[in-house]
Amino acid sequence: MSQGIAHRRRRRRSPLGSRWTPYIFLAPAAAYIILFQLVPLVQEIYLSFTKTSLLNPSHSVWVGFDNYVAAFQSDTFQQTLLVTLVYVVVCVLGSVGIGLLVALLLNSRFPGRGIARALVTIPWAAPGIAIALIAVWMLNAQYGVLTRLLTSWGIDVGDSGVLNNPDLALPAILITTIWQLFPFTAVVLLSALQSVPEELVEAAHMDGANRWWSFRVVTWPVIKPTVGLIAVLMAIWSIRRFELIWLMTRGGPLGSTRTLVIDLYSQAFDSKQLGMAAAIGMVGIVISLIIVVGARLITTAAERNS
């Protein structure tokens, strides 16, 4: 009896045995999220409804939705939204599509498969600044390897080079971004492919299914959730991507590569308009939320239909 009472007292005294234990372990993460994510987000929301100069941020004026109205009425911002949309869609389709093809190749048996799996991750492992410098060097107007190759194919890049050509700058950045992103999608999708039961694939082949039919009936249903998740991640990362575009073109020429993040930076540090920059940032956040919620609704509907 006395031992049971002593045991209950020890349980009461120990903080790790109380009902507050989960909250104690979650407290550091919750404090981090509140201090470094929620507080800046609330501050950005407030800032987007003010006219605030970077040179004198303490003297801000409440302007309501004027920043949003001015942004959406601006031809420059409308072009920025269009460029961002093209950039996100092409990056998602390109990185996920090429990543899936590479993952299927790496999942098959061939000599040197281990070395190939290691080599394919190099673009993803390399820093963004290194990828940008390599791309700028290869696309240089005088001695760039790719510039000479394009010229030999009869493509006129102009005297100023690919990155200074309004028609070619965005495709060049898209190709560079996809080159950097597809290794990550390939590695993730490769792990998903390895979870496909081999006996189901062999059974499909024994029933006379070719590779395409086997992929459609057996493989795709297993990896489809992973493909959807990686597509959402690629979309959000593409909206946030800054260093590659800034280092290669700084949003030019003529705004042909000016995405939301580049516009935000220009408004904040070139035009010194923190309020307008915050409004542009909020537009990016809303687009990201729409993508996440839309993907979730599509996934839920697909699960119900299946």
PDB file of C-alpha atoms in Angstrom:
ATOM      1  CA  MET A   1       0.000   0.000   0.000  1.00  0.00           C
ATOM      2  CA  SER A   2       2.715   2.418   1.040  1.00  0.00           C
ATOM      3  CA  GLN A   3       4.759   1.493  -2.062  1.00  0.00           C
ATOM      4  CA  GLY A   4       1.796   2.296  -4.300  1.00  0.00           C
ATOM      5  CA  ILE A   5       1.372   5.725  -2.702  1.00  0.00           C
ATOM      6  CA  ALA A   6       5.088   6.472  -3.078  1.00  0.00           C
ATOM      7  CA  HIS A   7       4.947   5.380  -6.722  1.00  0.00           C
ATOM      8  CA  ARG A   8       2.000   7.700  -7.441  1.00  0.00           C
ATOM      9  CA  ARG A   9       3.837  10.600  -5.761  1.00  0.00           C
ATOM     10  CA  ARG A  10       6.917   9.993  -7.940  1.00  0.00           C
ATOM     11  CA  ARG A  11       4.678  10.044 -11.022  1.00  0.00           C
ATOM     12  CA  ARG A  12       3.181  13.361  -9.959  1.00  0.00           C
ATOM     13  CA  ARG A  13       6.597  14.895  -9.332  1.00  0.00           C
ATOM     14  CA  SER A  14       8.104  13.783 -12.648  1.00  0.00           C
ATOM     15  CA  PRO A  15       7.342  16.317 -15.446  1.00  0.00           C
ATOM     16  CA  LEU A  16       7.982  13.649 -18.105  1.00  0.00           C
ATOM     17  CA  GLY A  17       5.147  11.503 -16.769  1.00  0.00           C
ATOM     18  CA  SER A  18       2.467  14.161 -16.663  1.00  0.00           C
ATOM     19  CA  ARG A  19      -0.140  15.111 -19.211  1.00  0.00           C
ATOM     20  CA  TRP A  20       1.913  18.206 -20.010  1.00  0.00           C
ATOM     21  CA  THR A  21       4.786  16.144 -21.446  1.00  0.00           C
ATOM     22  CA  PRO A  22       3.683  16.484 -25.119  1.00  0.00           C
ATOM     23  CA  TYR A  23       3.324  20.252 -24.711  1.00  0.00           C
ATOM     24  CA  ILE A  24       6.793  20.498 -23.143  1.00  0.00           C
ATOM     25  CA  PHE A  25       8.357  18.785 -26.148  1.00  0.00           C
ATOM     26  CA  LEU A  26       6.293  20.831 -28.611  1.00  0.00           C
ATOM     27  CA  ALA A  27       7.009  24.151 -26.917  1.00  0.00           C
ATOM     28  CA  PRO A  28      10.372  24.891 -28.657  1.00  0.00           C
ATOM     29  CA  ALA A  29       8.937  24.177 -32.112  1.00  0.00           C
ATOM     30  CA  ALA A  30       5.799  26.183 -31.350  1.00  0.00           C
ATOM     31  CA  ALA A  31       7.894  29.117 -30.078  1.00  0.00           C
ATOM     32  CA  TYR A  32      10.019  28.998 -33.230  1.00  0.00           C
ATOM     33  CA  ILE A  33       6.956  28.994 -35.508  1.00  0.00           C
ATOM     34  CA  ILE A  34       5.319  31.856 -33.602  1.00  0.00           C
ATOM     35  CA  LEU A  35       8.428  34.045 -33.418  1.00  0.00           C
ATOM     36  CA  PHE A  36       9.911  33.471 -36.859  1.00  0.00           C
ATOM     37  CA  GLN A  37       6.880  32.658 -39.029  1.00  0.00           C
ATOM     38  CA  LEU A  38       3.556  33.836 -37.597  1.00  0.00           C
ATOM     39  CA  VAL A  39       4.814  37.181 -36.267  1.00  0.00           C
ATOM     40  CA  PRO A  40       6.571  38.144 -39.549  1.00  0.00           C
ATOM     41  CA  LEU A  41       3.489  36.995 -41.491  1.00  0.00           C
ATOM     42  CA  VAL A  42       1.186  39.210 -39.424  1.00  0.00           C
ATOM     43  CA  GLN A  43       3.652  42.073 -39.815  1.00  0.00           C
ATOM     44  CA  GLU A  44       3.741  41.570 -43.581  1.00  0.00           C
ATOM     45  CA  ILE A  45      -0.056  41.538 -43.768  1.00  0.00           C
ATOM     46  CA  TYR A  46      -0.179  44.841 -41.869  1.00  0.00           C
ATOM     47  CA  LEU A  47       2.640  46.299 -43.969  1.00  0.00           C
ATOM     48  CA  SER A  48       0.817  45.442 -47.200  1.00  0.00           C
ATOM     49  CA  PHE A  49      -1.987  47.859 -46.207  1.00  0.00           C
ATOM     50  CA  THR A  50       0.386  50.758 -45.601  1.00  0.00           C
ATOM     51  CA  LYS A  51       2.558  53.109 -47.591  1.00  0.00           C
ATOM     52  CA  THR A  52       5.971  52.558 -46.034  1.00  0.00           C
ATOM     53  CA  SER A  53       9.359  53.641 -47.291  1.00  0.00           C
ATOM     54  CA  LEU A  54      12.468  51.573 -46.657  1.00  0.00           C
ATOM     55  CA  LEU A  55      14.347  54.787 -45.883  1.00  0.00           C
ATOM     56  CA  ASN A  56      11.900  55.757 -43.117  1.00  0.00           C
ATOM     57  CA  PRO A  57       9.897  52.683 -42.059  1.00  0.00           C
ATOM     58  CA  SER A  58       8.705  54.203 -38.784  1.00  0.00           C
ATOM     59  CA  HIS A  59       6.547  56.759 -40.676  1.00  0.00           C
ATOM     60  CA  SER A  60       4.053  54.511 -42.435  1.00  0.00           C
ATOM     61  CA  VAL A  61       0.588  55.596 -43.563  1.00  0.00           C
ATOM     62  CA  TRP A  62      -2.467  53.308 -43.639  1.00  0.00           C
ATOM     63  CA  VAL A  63      -3.739  53.140 -47.243  1.00  0.00           C
ATOM     64  CA  GLY A  64      -6.042  50.123 -47.145  1.00  0.00           C
ATOM     65  CA  PHE A  65      -6.150  48.143 -50.390  1.00  0.00           C
ATOM     66  CA  ASP A  66      -4.408  50.852 -52.449  1.00  0.00           C
ATOM     67  CA  ASN A  67      -1.230  48.780 -52.857  1.00  0.00           C
ATOM     68  CA  TYR A  68      -3.203  45.792 -54.168  1.00  0.00           C
ATOM     69  CA  VAL A  69      -5.299  47.957 -56.506  1.00  0.00           C
ATOM     70  CA  ALA A  70      -2.217  49.737 -57.847  1.00  0.00           C
ATOM     71  CA  ALA A  71      -0.419  46.434 -58.362  1.00  0.00           C
ATOM     72  CA  PHE A  72      -3.224  44.714 -60.287  1.00  0.00           C
ATOM     73  CA  GLN A  73      -3.820  47.832 -62.423  1.00  0.00           C
ATOM     74  CA  SER A  74      -0.151  47.954 -63.382  1.00  0.00           C
ATOM     75  CA  ASP A  75       0.804  46.456 -66.752  1.00  0.00           C
ATOM     76  CA  THR A  76       4.192  45.546 -65.294  1.00  0.00           C
ATOM     77  CA  PHE A  77       2.613  43.507 -62.501  1.00  0.00           C
ATOM     78  CA  GLN A  78       0.233  41.793 -64.927  1.00  0.00           C
ATOM     79  CA  GLN A  79       3.251  40.780 -67.013  1.00  0.00           C
ATOM     80  CA  THR A  80       4.941  39.590 -63.811  1.00  0.00           C
ATOM     81  CA  LEU A  81       1.969  37.364 -62.984  1.00  0.00           C
ATOM     82  CA  LEU A  82       1.990  35.913 -66.504  1.00  0.00           C
ATOM     83  CA  VAL A  83       5.736  35.221 -66.363  1.00  0.00           C
ATOM     84  CA  THR A  84       5.321  33.630 -62.923  1.00  0.00           C
ATOM     85  CA  LEU A  85       2.481  31.420 -64.174  1.00  0.00           C
ATOM     86  CA  VAL A  86       4.505  30.254 -67.192  1.00  0.00           C
ATOM     87  CA  TYR A  87       7.578  29.712 -65.023  1.00  0.00           C
ATOM     88  CA  VAL A  88       5.695  27.627 -62.422  1.00  0.00           C
ATOM     89  CA  VAL A  89       3.735  25.493 -64.907  1.00  0.00           C
ATOM     90  CA  VAL A  90       6.738  24.688 -67.121  1.00  0.00           C
ATOM     91  CA  CYS A  91       9.000  24.013 -64.126  1.00  0.00           C
ATOM     92  CA  VAL A  92       6.479  21.611 -62.569  1.00  0.00           C
ATOM     93  CA  LEU A  93       5.762  19.744 -65.811  1.00  0.00           C
ATOM     94  CA  GLY A  94       9.428  19.656 -66.828  1.00  0.00           C
ATOM     95  CA  SER A  95      10.952  18.678 -63.494  1.00  0.00           C
ATOM     96  CA  VAL A  96       8.303  16.062 -62.638  1.00  0.00           C
ATOM     97  CA  GLY A  97       8.129  14.647 -66.181  1.00  0.00           C
ATOM     98  CA  ILE A  98      11.892  14.346 -66.664  1.00  0.00           C
ATOM     99  CA  GLY A  99      12.310  13.188 -63.073  1.00  0.00           C
ATOM    100  CA  LEU A 100       9.779  10.391 -63.644  1.00  0.00           C
ATOM    101  CA  LEU A 101      11.519   9.253 -66.842  1.00  0.00           C
ATOM    102  CA  VAL A 102      14.916   9.273 -65.106  1.00  0.00           C
ATOM    103  CA  ALA A 103      13.481   7.420 -62.108  1.00  0.00           C
ATOM    104  CA  LEU A 104      12.048   4.713 -64.385  1.00  0.00           C
ATOM    105  CA  LEU A 105      15.440   4.386 -66.069  1.00  0.00           C
ATOM    106  CA  LEU A 106      17.328   4.217 -62.761  1.00  0.00           C
ATOM    107  CA  ASN A 107      14.840   1.648 -61.457  1.00  0.00           C
ATOM    108  CA  SER A 108      15.714  -0.775 -64.264  1.00  0.00           C
ATOM    109  CA  ARG A 109      18.696  -3.105 -64.099  1.00  0.00           C
ATOM    110  CA  PHE A 110      21.824  -2.100 -66.062  1.00  0.00           C
ATOM    111  CA  PRO A 111      25.590  -2.047 -65.401  1.00  0.00           C
ATOM    112  CA  GLY A 112      26.747   1.042 -63.506  1.00  0.00           C
ATOM    113  CA  ARG A 113      23.308   1.801 -62.082  1.00  0.00           C
ATOM    114  CA  GLY A 114      24.764   2.826 -58.714  1.00  0.00           C
ATOM    115  CA  ILE A 115      27.152   5.326 -60.312  1.00  0.00           C
ATOM    116  CA  ALA A 116      24.347   6.726 -62.462  1.00  0.00           C
ATOM    117  CA  ARG A 117      22.155   7.214 -59.379  1.00  0.00           C
ATOM    118  CA  ALA A 118      24.970   9.161 -57.689  1.00  0.00           C
ATOM    119  CA  LEU A 119      25.794  11.303 -60.737  1.00  0.00           C
ATOM    120  CA  VAL A 120      22.192  12.313 -61.373  1.00  0.00           C
ATOM    121  CA  THR A 121      21.981  14.056 -57.984  1.00  0.00           C
ATOM    122  CA  ILE A 122      24.866  16.462 -58.707  1.00  0.00           C
ATOM    123  CA  PRO A 123      22.766  19.359 -60.102  1.00  0.00           C
ATOM    124  CA  TRP A 124      20.477  19.207 -57.054  1.00  0.00           C
ATOM    125  CA  ALA A 125      23.383  19.032 -54.599  1.00  0.00           C
ATOM    126  CA  ALA A 126      25.211  21.976 -56.206  1.00  0.00           C
ATOM    127  CA  PRO A 127      24.513  25.472 -54.786  1.00  0.00           C
ATOM    128  CA  GLY A 128      22.156  27.640 -56.780  1.00  0.00           C
ATOM    129  CA  ILE A 129      24.861  30.252 -57.354  1.00  0.00           C
ATOM    130  CA  ALA A 130      27.120  27.599 -58.925  1.00  0.00           C
ATOM    131  CA  ILE A 131      24.299  26.483 -61.247  1.00  0.00           C
ATOM    132  CA  ALA A 132      23.655  30.105 -62.236  1.00  0.00           C
ATOM    133  CA  LEU A 133      27.350  30.808 -62.932  1.00  0.00           C
ATOM    134  CA  ILE A 134      27.656  27.658 -65.071  1.00  0.00           C
ATOM    135  CA  ALA A 135      24.555  28.628 -67.062  1.00  0.00           C
ATOM    136  CA  VAL A 136      25.785  32.221 -67.549  1.00  0.00           C
ATOM    137  CA  TRP A 137      29.188  30.941 -68.713  1.00  0.00           C
ATOM    138  CA  MET A 138      27.638  28.447 -71.169  1.00  0.00           C
ATOM    139  CA  LEU A 139      25.294  31.137 -72.540  1.00  0.00           C
ATOM    140  CA  ASN A 140      27.902  33.896 -72.828  1.00  0.00           C
ATOM    141  CA  ALA A 141      27.544  35.869 -76.064  1.00  0.00           C
ATOM    142  CA  GLN A 142      31.246  35.614 -77.036  1.00  0.00           C
ATOM    143  CA  TYR A 143      32.568  32.260 -75.820  1.00  0.00           C
ATOM    144  CA  GLY A 144      29.535  30.368 -74.499  1.00  0.00           C
ATOM    145  CA  VAL A 145      29.364  26.716 -75.546  1.00  0.00           C
ATOM    146  CA  LEU A 146      25.580  26.675 -75.843  1.00  0.00           C
ATOM    147  CA  THR A 147      25.581  29.980 -77.730  1.00  0.00           C
ATOM    148  CA  ARG A 148      27.896  28.527 -80.369  1.00  0.00           C
ATOM    149  CA  LEU A 149      25.773  25.366 -80.520  1.00  0.00           C
ATOM    150  CA  LEU A 150      22.557  27.357 -81.031  1.00  0.00           C
ATOM    151  CA  THR A 151      24.237  29.499 -83.687  1.00  0.00           C
ATOM    152  CA  SER A 152      25.436  26.384 -85.518  1.00  0.00           C
ATOM    153  CA  TRP A 153      21.810  25.161 -85.581  1.00  0.00           C
ATOM    154  CA  GLY A 154      20.738  28.387 -87.261  1.00  0.00           C
ATOM    155  CA  ILE A 155      19.147  30.015 -84.198  1.00  0.00           C
ATOM    156  CA  ASP A 156      19.853  33.753 -84.112  1.00  0.00           C
ATOM    157  CA  VAL A 157      20.603  34.702 -80.504  1.00  0.00           C
ATOM    158  CA  GLY A 158      21.614  38.279 -81.371  1.00  0.00           C
ATOM    159  CA  ASP A 159      24.829  40.112 -80.589  1.00  0.00           C
ATOM    160  CA  SER A 160      24.008  40.498 -76.898  1.00  0.00           C
ATOM    161  CA  GLY A 161      23.534  36.789 -76.197  1.00  0.00           C
ATOM    162  CA  VAL A 162      20.702  34.527 -75.054  1.00  0.00           C
ATOM    163  CA  LEU A 163      20.191  36.053 -71.605  1.00  0.00           C
ATOM    164  CA  ASN A 164      19.812  39.547 -73.097  1.00  0.00           C
ATOM    165  CA  ASN A 165      17.310  38.389 -75.712  1.00  0.00           C
ATOM    166  CA  PRO A 166      13.668  38.916 -74.525  1.00  0.00           C
ATOM    167  CA  ASP A 167      12.507  35.899 -76.530  1.00  0.00           C
ATOM    168  CA  LEU A 168      15.188  33.487 -75.304  1.00  0.00           C
ATOM    169  CA  ALA A 169      15.936  34.580 -71.722  1.00  0.00           C
ATOM    170  CA  LEU A 170      12.906  32.904 -70.112  1.00  0.00           C
ATOM    171  CA  PRO A 171      13.369  29.566 -71.943  1.00  0.00           C
ATOM    172  CA  ALA A 172      17.039  29.599 -70.896  1.00  0.00           C
ATOM    173  CA  ILE A 173      16.092  30.129 -67.246  1.00  0.00           C
ATOM    174  CA  LEU A 174      13.396  27.463 -67.446  1.00  0.00           C
ATOM    175  CA  ILE A 175      15.844  24.896 -68.825  1.00  0.00           C
ATOM    176  CA  THR A 176      18.384  25.777 -66.131  1.00  0.00           C
ATOM    177  CA  THR A 177      15.781  25.536 -63.366  1.00  0.00           C
ATOM    178  CA  ILE A 178      14.480  22.177 -64.586  1.00  0.00           C
ATOM    179  CA  TRP A 179      18.078  20.919 -64.845  1.00  0.00           C
ATOM    180  CA  GLN A 180      18.545  21.819 -61.188  1.00  0.00           C
ATOM    181  CA  LEU A 181      15.180  20.475 -59.964  1.00  0.00           C
ATOM    182  CA  PHE A 182      14.668  17.184 -61.805  1.00  0.00           C
ATOM    183  CA  PRO A 183      17.291  15.184 -59.786  1.00  0.00           C
ATOM    184  CA  PHE A 184      15.279  15.742 -56.601  1.00  0.00           C
ATOM    185  CA  THR A 185      12.053  14.572 -58.220  1.00  0.00           C
ATOM    186  CA  ALA A 186      13.894  11.601 -59.727  1.00  0.00           C
ATOM    187  CA  VAL A 187      15.255  10.497 -56.343  1.00  0.00           C
ATOM    188  CA  VAL A 188      11.869  10.825 -54.635  1.00  0.00           C
ATOM    189  CA  LEU A 189      10.020   9.037 -57.428  1.00  0.00           C
ATOM    190  CA  LEU A 190      12.691   6.331 -57.516  1.00  0.00           C
ATOM    191  CA  SER A 191      11.973   5.547 -53.875  1.00  0.00           C
ATOM    192  CA  ALA A 192       8.259   5.412 -54.733  1.00  0.00           C
ATOM    193  CA  LEU A 193       8.923   3.054 -57.650  1.00  0.00           C
ATOM    194  CA  GLN A 194      10.840   0.698 -55.372  1.00  0.00           C
ATOM    195  CA  SER A 195       7.707   0.322 -53.243  1.00  0.00           C
ATOM    196  CA  VAL A 196       5.781  -1.154 -56.193  1.00  0.00           C
ATOM    197  CA  PRO A 197       5.314  -4.909 -55.536  1.00  0.00           C
ATOM    198  CA  GLU A 198       7.427  -6.824 -58.058  1.00  0.00           C
ATOM    199  CA  GLU A 199       5.042  -9.767 -58.028  1.00  0.00           C
ATOM    200  CA  LEU A 200       2.258  -7.543 -59.391  1.00  0.00           C
ATOM    201  CA  VAL A 201       4.482  -6.339 -62.222  1.00  0.00           C
ATOM    202  CA  GLU A 202       5.532  -9.910 -63.046  1.00  0.00           C
ATOM    203  CA  ALA A 203       1.894 -11.030 -62.953  1.00  0.00           C
ATOM    204  CA  ALA A 204       0.955  -8.261 -65.385  1.00  0.00           C
ATOM    205  CA  HIS A 205       3.733  -9.334 -67.751  1.00  0.00           C
ATOM    206  CA  MET A 206       2.612 -12.966 -67.514  1.00  0.00           C
ATOM    207  CA  ASP A 207      -0.900 -11.848 -68.476  1.00  0.00           C
ATOM    208  CA  GLY A 208       0.529 -10.337 -71.648  1.00  0.00           C
ATOM    209  CA  ALA A 209       0.690  -6.671 -70.598  1.00  0.00           C
ATOM    210  CA  ASN A 210       3.359  -4.584 -72.285  1.00  0.00           C
ATOM    211  CA  ARG A 211       5.498  -2.054 -70.378  1.00  0.00           C
ATOM    212  CA  TRP A 212       3.121   0.846 -70.931  1.00  0.00           C
ATOM    213  CA  TRP A 213       0.062  -1.105 -69.804  1.00  0.00           C
ATOM    214  CA  SER A 214       1.968  -2.500 -66.811  1.00  0.00           C
ATOM    215  CA  PHE A 215       2.998   1.042 -65.836  1.00  0.00           C
ATOM    216  CA  ARG A 216      -0.535   2.358 -66.235  1.00  0.00           C
ATOM    217  CA  VAL A 217      -2.319  -0.421 -64.343  1.00  0.00           C
ATOM    218  CA  VAL A 218       0.221  -1.446 -61.685  1.00  0.00           C
ATOM    219  CA  THR A 219       2.896   1.224 -61.208  1.00  0.00           C
ATOM    220  CA  TRP A 220       0.989   4.480 -61.647  1.00  0.00           C
ATOM    221  CA  PRO A 221      -1.667   3.860 -58.938  1.00  0.00           C
ATOM    222  CA  VAL A 222       1.132   3.239 -56.416  1.00  0.00           C
ATOM    223  CA  ILE A 223       3.270   6.274 -57.241  1.00  0.00           C
ATOM    224  CA  LYS A 224       0.418   8.692 -58.043  1.00  0.00           C
ATOM    225  CA  PRO A 225       0.224  10.190 -54.501  1.00  0.00           C
ATOM    226  CA  THR A 226       3.973  10.804 -54.528  1.00  0.00           C
ATOM    227  CA  VAL A 227       3.767  12.446 -57.965  1.00  0.00           C
ATOM    228  CA  GLY A 228       1.003  14.741 -56.719  1.00  0.00           C
ATOM    229  CA  LEU A 229       2.949  15.691 -53.596  1.00  0.00           C
ATOM    230  CA  ILE A 230       6.164  16.386 -55.486  1.00  0.00           C
ATOM    231  CA  ALA A 231       4.249  18.474 -58.062  1.00  0.00           C
ATOM    232  CA  VAL A 232       2.854  20.688 -55.280  1.00  0.00           C
ATOM    233  CA  LEU A 233       6.310  21.059 -53.743  1.00  0.00           C
ATOM    234  CA  MET A 234       7.828  21.983 -57.119  1.00  0.00           C
ATOM    235  CA  ALA A 235       5.090  24.579 -57.700  1.00  0.00           C
ATOM    236  CA  ILE A 236       5.680  26.269 -54.344  1.00  0.00           C
ATOM    237  CA  TRP A 237       9.462  26.150 -54.733  1.00  0.00           C
ATOM    238  CA  SER A 238       9.167  27.640 -58.219  1.00  0.00           C
ATOM    239  CA  ILE A 239       7.098  30.560 -56.897  1.00  0.00           C
ATOM    240  CA  ARG A 240       9.749  31.207 -54.231  1.00  0.00           C
ATOM    241  CA  ARG A 241      12.811  30.761 -56.466  1.00  0.00           C
ATOM    242  CA  PHE A 242      14.934  33.875 -56.474  1.00  0.00           C
ATOM    243  CA  GLU A 243      18.693  33.376 -56.626  1.00  0.00           C
ATOM    244  CA  LEU A 244      18.844  31.583 -59.989  1.00  0.00           C
ATOM    245  CA  ILE A 245      16.744  34.184 -61.838  1.00  0.00           C
ATOM    246  CA  TRP A 246      18.385  37.138 -60.121  1.00  0.00           C
ATOM    247  CA  LEU A 247      21.921  35.952 -60.849  1.00  0.00           C
ATOM    248  CA  MET A 248      21.182  35.127 -64.482  1.00  0.00           C
ATOM    249  CA  THR A 249      19.033  38.070 -65.644  1.00  0.00           C
ATOM    250  CA  ARG A 250      17.889  40.172 -62.633  1.00  0.00           C
ATOM    251  CA  GLY A 251      14.377  39.967 -64.080  1.00  0.00           C
ATOM    252  CA  GLY A 252      15.311  41.352 -67.500  1.00  0.00           C
ATOM    253  CA  PRO A 253      15.497  41.941 -70.357  1.00  0.00           C
ATOM    254  CA  LEU A 254      12.349  44.104 -70.560  1.00  0.00           C
ATOM    255  CA  GLY A 255      10.786  42.185 -67.670  1.00  0.00           C
ATOM    256  CA  SER A 256      10.677  38.930 -69.624  1.00  0.00           C
ATOM    257  CA  THR A 257      11.989  36.956 -66.596  1.00  0.00           C
ATOM    258  CA  ARG A 258      10.497  39.120 -63.846  1.00  0.00           C
ATOM    259  CA  THR A 259       8.665  36.800 -61.431  1.00  0.00           C
ATOM    260  CA  LEU A 260       6.804  37.718 -58.234  1.00  0.00           C
ATOM    261  CA  VAL A 261       9.856  37.279 -56.018  1.00  0.00           C
ATOM    262  CA  ILE A 262      12.043  39.387 -58.305  1.00  0.00           C
ATOM    263  CA  ASP A 263       9.336  42.078 -58.358  1.00  0.00           C
ATOM    264  CA  LEU A 264       9.092  41.951 -54.571  1.00  0.00           C
ATOM    265  CA  TYR A 265      12.845  42.453 -54.214  1.00  0.00           C
ATOM    266  CA  SER A 266      12.863  45.319 -56.707  1.00  0.00           C
ATOM    267  CA  GLN A 267       9.992  47.108 -54.964  1.00  0.00           C
ATOM    268  CA  ALA A 268      11.600  46.700 -51.532  1.00  0.00           C
ATOM    269  CA  PHE A 269      15.246  47.511 -52.272  1.00  0.00           C
ATOM    270  CA  ASP A 270      15.288  49.403 -55.601  1.00  0.00           C
ATOM    271  CA  SER A 271      12.082  51.461 -55.265  1.00  0.00           C
ATOM    272  CA  LYS A 272      12.231  51.444 -51.413  1.00  0.00           C
ATOM    273  CA  GLN A 273       8.460  50.714 -51.249  1.00  0.00           C
ATOM    274  CA  LEU A 274       8.030  48.229 -48.432  1.00  0.00           C
ATOM    275  CA  GLY A 275       4.221  48.409 -48.495  1.00  0.00           C
ATOM    276  CA  MET A 276       4.014  47.506 -52.168  1.00  0.00           C
ATOM    277  CA  ALA A 277       6.622  44.768 -51.699  1.00  0.00           C
ATOM    278  CA  ALA A 278       4.568  43.283 -48.841  1.00  0.00           C
ATOM    279  CA  ALA A 279       1.427  43.341 -51.014  1.00  0.00           C
ATOM    280  CA  ILE A 280       3.264  41.465 -53.774  1.00  0.00           C
ATOM    281  CA  GLY A 281       4.489  38.965 -51.198  1.00  0.00           C
ATOM    282  CA  MET A 282       0.929  38.405 -49.999  1.00  0.00           C
ATOM    283  CA  VAL A 283      -0.161  37.715 -53.578  1.00  0.00           C
ATOM    284  CA  GLY A 284       2.522  35.013 -53.748  1.00  0.00           C
ATOM    285  CA  ILE A 285       1.340  33.506 -50.454  1.00  0.00           C
ATOM    286  CA  VAL A 286      -2.279  33.449 -51.645  1.00  0.00           C
ATOM    287  CA  ILE A 287      -1.263  31.717 -54.895  1.00  0.00           C
ATOM    288  CA  SER A 288       0.683  29.118 -52.900  1.00  0.00           C
ATOM    289  CA  LEU A 289      -2.338  28.495 -50.653  1.00  0.00           C
ATOM    290  CA  ILE A 290      -4.591  28.122 -53.694  1.00  0.00           C
ATOM    291  CA  ILE A 291      -2.207  25.513 -55.118  1.00  0.00           C
ATOM    292  CA  VAL A 292      -2.082  23.560 -51.847  1.00  0.00           C
ATOM    293  CA  VAL A 293      -5.846  23.655 -51.266  1.00  0.00           C
ATOM    294  CA  GLY A 294      -6.580  22.845 -54.931  1.00  0.00           C
ATOM    295  CA  ALA A 295      -4.216  19.867 -54.844  1.00  0.00           C
ATOM    296  CA  ARG A 296      -5.837  18.657 -51.640  1.00  0.00           C
ATOM    297  CA  LEU A 297      -9.335  18.895 -53.123  1.00  0.00           C
ATOM    298  CA  ILE A 298      -8.240  17.049 -56.265  1.00  0.00           C
ATOM    299  CA  THR A 299      -6.604  14.325 -54.182  1.00  0.00           C
ATOM    300  CA  THR A 300      -9.687  13.918 -51.993  1.00  0.00           C
ATOM    301  CA  ALA A 301     -11.967  13.704 -55.027  1.00  0.00           C
ATOM    302  CA  ALA A 302      -9.697  11.117 -56.657  1.00  0.00           C
ATOM    303  CA  GLU A 303      -9.669   9.003 -53.484  1.00  0.00           C
ATOM    304  CA  ARG A 304     -13.485   9.079 -53.322  1.00  0.00           C
ATOM    305  CA  ASN A 305     -13.816   8.067 -56.972  1.00  0.00           C
ATOM    306  CA  SER A 306     -11.342   5.223 -56.552  1.00  0.00           C
TER     307      SER A 306
END
